[in-house]
CSV table of C-alpha atoms in Angstrom, one decimal:
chain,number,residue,atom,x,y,z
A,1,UNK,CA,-43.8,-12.2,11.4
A,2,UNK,CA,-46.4,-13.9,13.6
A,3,UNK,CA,-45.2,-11.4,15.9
A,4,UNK,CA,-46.2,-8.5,14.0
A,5,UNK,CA,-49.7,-10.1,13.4
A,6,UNK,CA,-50.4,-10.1,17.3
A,7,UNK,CA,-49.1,-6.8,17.4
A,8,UNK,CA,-52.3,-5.9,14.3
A,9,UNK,CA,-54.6,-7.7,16.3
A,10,UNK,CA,-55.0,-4.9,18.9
A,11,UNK,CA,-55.8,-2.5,16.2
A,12,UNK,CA,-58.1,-4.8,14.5
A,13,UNK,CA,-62.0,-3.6,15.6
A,14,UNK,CA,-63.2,-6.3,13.1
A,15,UNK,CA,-61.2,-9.4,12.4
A,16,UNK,CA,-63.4,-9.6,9.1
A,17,UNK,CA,-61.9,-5.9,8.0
A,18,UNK,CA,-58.6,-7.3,8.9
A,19,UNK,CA,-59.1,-9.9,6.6
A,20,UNK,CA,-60.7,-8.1,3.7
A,21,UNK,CA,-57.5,-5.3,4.6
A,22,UNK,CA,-54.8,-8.4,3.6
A,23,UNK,CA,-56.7,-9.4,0.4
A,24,UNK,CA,-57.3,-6.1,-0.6
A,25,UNK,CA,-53.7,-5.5,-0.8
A,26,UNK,CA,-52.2,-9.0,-1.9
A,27,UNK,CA,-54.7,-8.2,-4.9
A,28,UNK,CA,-52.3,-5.1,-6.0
A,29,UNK,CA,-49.2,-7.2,-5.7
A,30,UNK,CA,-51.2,-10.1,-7.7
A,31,UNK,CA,-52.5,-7.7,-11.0
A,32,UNK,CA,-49.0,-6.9,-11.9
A,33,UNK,CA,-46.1,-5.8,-10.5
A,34,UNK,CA,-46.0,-2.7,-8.6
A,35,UNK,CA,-43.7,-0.7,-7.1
A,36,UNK,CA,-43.9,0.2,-2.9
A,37,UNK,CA,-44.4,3.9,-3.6
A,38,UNK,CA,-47.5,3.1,-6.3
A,39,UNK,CA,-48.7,0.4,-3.5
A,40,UNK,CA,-49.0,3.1,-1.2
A,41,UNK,CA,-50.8,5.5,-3.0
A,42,UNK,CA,-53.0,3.5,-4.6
A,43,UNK,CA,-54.3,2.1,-1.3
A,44,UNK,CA,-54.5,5.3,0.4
A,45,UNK,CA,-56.4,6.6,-2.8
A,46,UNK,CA,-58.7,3.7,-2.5
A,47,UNK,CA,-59.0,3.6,1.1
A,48,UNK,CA,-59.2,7.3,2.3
A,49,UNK,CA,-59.2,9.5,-0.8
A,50,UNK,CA,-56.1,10.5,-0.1
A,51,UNK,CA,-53.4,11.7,-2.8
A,52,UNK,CA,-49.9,12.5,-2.5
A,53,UNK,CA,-49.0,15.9,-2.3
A,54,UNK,CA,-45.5,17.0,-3.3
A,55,UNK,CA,-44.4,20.2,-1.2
A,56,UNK,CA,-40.7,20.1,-1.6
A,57,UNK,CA,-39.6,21.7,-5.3
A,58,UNK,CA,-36.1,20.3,-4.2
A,59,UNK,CA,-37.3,16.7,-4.4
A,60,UNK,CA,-39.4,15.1,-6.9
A,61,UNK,CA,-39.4,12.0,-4.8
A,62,UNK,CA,-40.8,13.3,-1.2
A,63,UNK,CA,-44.7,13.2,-0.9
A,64,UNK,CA,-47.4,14.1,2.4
A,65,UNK,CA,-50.6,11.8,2.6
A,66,UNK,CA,-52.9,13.8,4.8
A,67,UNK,CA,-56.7,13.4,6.3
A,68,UNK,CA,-59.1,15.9,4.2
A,69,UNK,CA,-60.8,16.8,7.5
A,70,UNK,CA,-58.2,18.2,9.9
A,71,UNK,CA,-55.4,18.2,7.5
A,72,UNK,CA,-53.1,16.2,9.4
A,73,UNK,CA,-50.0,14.2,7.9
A,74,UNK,CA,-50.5,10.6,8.6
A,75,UNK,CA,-47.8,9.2,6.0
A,76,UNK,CA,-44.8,11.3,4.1
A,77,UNK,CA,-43.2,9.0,1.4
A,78,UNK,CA,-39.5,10.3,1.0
A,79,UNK,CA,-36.3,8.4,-1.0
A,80,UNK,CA,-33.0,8.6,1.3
A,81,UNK,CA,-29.9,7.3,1.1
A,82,UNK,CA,-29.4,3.7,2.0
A,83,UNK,CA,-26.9,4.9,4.8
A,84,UNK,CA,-28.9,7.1,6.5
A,85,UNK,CA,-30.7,4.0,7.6
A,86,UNK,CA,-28.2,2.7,8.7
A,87,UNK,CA,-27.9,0.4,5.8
A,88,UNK,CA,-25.6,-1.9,3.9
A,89,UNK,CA,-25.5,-1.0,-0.1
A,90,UNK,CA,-25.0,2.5,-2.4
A,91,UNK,CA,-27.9,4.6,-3.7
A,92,UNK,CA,-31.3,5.1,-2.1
A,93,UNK,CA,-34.3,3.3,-0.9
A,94,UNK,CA,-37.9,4.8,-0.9
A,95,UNK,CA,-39.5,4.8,2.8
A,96,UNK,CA,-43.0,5.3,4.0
A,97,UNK,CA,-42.8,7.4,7.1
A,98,UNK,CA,-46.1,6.6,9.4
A,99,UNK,CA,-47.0,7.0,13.1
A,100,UNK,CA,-47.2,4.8,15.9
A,101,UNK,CA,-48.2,4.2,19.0
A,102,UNK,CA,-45.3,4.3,21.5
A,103,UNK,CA,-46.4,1.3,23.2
A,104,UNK,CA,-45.9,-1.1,19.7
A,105,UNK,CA,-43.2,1.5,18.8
A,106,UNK,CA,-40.1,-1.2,19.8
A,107,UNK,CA,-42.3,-4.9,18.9
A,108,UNK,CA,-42.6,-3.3,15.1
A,109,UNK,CA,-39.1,-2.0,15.1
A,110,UNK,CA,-38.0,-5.4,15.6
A,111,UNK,CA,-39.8,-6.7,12.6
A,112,UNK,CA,-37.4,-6.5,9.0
A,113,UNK,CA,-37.6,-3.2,7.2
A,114,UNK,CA,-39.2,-1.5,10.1
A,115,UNK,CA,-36.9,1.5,11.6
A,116,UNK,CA,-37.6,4.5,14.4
A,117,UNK,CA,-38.3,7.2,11.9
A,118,UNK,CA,-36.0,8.9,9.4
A,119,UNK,CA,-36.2,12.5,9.6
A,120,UNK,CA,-39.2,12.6,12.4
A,121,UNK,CA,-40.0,11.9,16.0
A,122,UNK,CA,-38.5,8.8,16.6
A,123,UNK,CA,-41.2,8.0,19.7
A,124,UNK,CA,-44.0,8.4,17.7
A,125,UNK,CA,-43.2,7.4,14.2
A,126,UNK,CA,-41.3,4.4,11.8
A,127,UNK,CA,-39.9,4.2,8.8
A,128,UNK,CA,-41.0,1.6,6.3
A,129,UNK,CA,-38.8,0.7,3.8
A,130,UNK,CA,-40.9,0.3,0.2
A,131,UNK,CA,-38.3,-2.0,-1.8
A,132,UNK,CA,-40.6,-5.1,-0.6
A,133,UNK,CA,-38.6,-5.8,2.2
A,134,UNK,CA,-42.4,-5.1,4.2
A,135,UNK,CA,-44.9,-7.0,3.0
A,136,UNK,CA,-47.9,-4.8,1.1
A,137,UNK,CA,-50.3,-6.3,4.3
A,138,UNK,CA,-48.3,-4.8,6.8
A,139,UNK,CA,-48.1,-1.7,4.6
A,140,UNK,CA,-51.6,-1.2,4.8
A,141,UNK,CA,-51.8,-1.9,8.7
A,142,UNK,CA,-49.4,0.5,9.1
A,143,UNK,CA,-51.1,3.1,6.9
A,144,UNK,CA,-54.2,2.4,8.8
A,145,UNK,CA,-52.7,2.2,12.6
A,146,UNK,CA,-51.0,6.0,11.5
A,147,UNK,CA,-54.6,7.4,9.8
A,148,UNK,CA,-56.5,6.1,12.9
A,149,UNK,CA,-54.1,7.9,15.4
A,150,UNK,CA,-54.1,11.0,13.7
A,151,UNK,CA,-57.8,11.6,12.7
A,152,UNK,CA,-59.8,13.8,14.2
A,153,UNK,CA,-60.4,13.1,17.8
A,154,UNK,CA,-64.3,13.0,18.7
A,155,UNK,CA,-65.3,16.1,20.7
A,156,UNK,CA,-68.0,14.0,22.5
A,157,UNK,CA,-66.1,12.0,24.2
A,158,UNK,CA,-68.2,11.8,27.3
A,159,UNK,CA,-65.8,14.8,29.2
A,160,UNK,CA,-68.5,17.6,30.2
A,161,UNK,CA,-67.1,20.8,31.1
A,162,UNK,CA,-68.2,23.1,33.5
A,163,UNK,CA,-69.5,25.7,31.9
């Protein structure tokens, strides 16, 4: 674990936000008992305004959290089968899908519950598992390290062109 937190302290701009990010979420968890999926959305809710969007008629379970502005997917919650993950156990196992930068991409996949993604670009995304194997705090840091890489990149970013 300690780890991991070195690996959120190059994403953290403010070491206060940081902070307020962990007790936001250990207050979920505290209130009552919550499941990973509701976790999720609730703090992406909260957060970013976001809400889960269910595209797939075929399953009930599989959701896209995307950025209002550009429309990007930053997060798709999906339920899979326990072996797909390589696994031990029957049934399935809700999973957060979120992106990553390449560079952390092998550090975070050496933390528990923490795969290369399920079902995307295994470079540039992970899979989460939500049965509280990851704890809500890393949830969040995820969530926030995948909405930061996919928002909207500033178009005044100091390049001039030539015309």
């Amino acid at each position: 674990m300690l780890q991991f937190d070195r690996i959120f302290a190059f994403w953290a701009v403010k070491g206060v936000q940081a902070v307020k990010n962990v007790v936001y979420l250990s207050q979920y968890g505290a209130k009552r008992r919550m499941d990973g999926r509701e976790i999720v959305f609730r703090y992406v809710a909260d957060r970013y305004g976001s809400v889960p969007e269910y595209l797939w008629a075929d399953d009930p379970f599989g959701a896209i959290l995307r950025h209002t502005g550009n429309r990007k997917w930053y997060a798709v919650v999906m339920r899979v089968s326990r072996k797909k993950l390589g696994l031990d156990g029957e049934g399935s196992t809700d999973i957060v899908n979120v992106k990553c930068d390449p560079v952390l991409h092998a550090p975070l996949c050496a933390t528990d519950g923490i795969f290369p993604a399920y079902h995307m670009n295994k470079r540039h995304w992970l899979t989460a598992l939500l049965d509280g194997t990851v704890p809500s705090d890393t949830l969040g840091n995820l969530l926030d390290m995948s909405f930061a890489l996919t928002a909207e990149k500033n178009p005044h970013c100091g390049i001039k062109s030539e015309y």
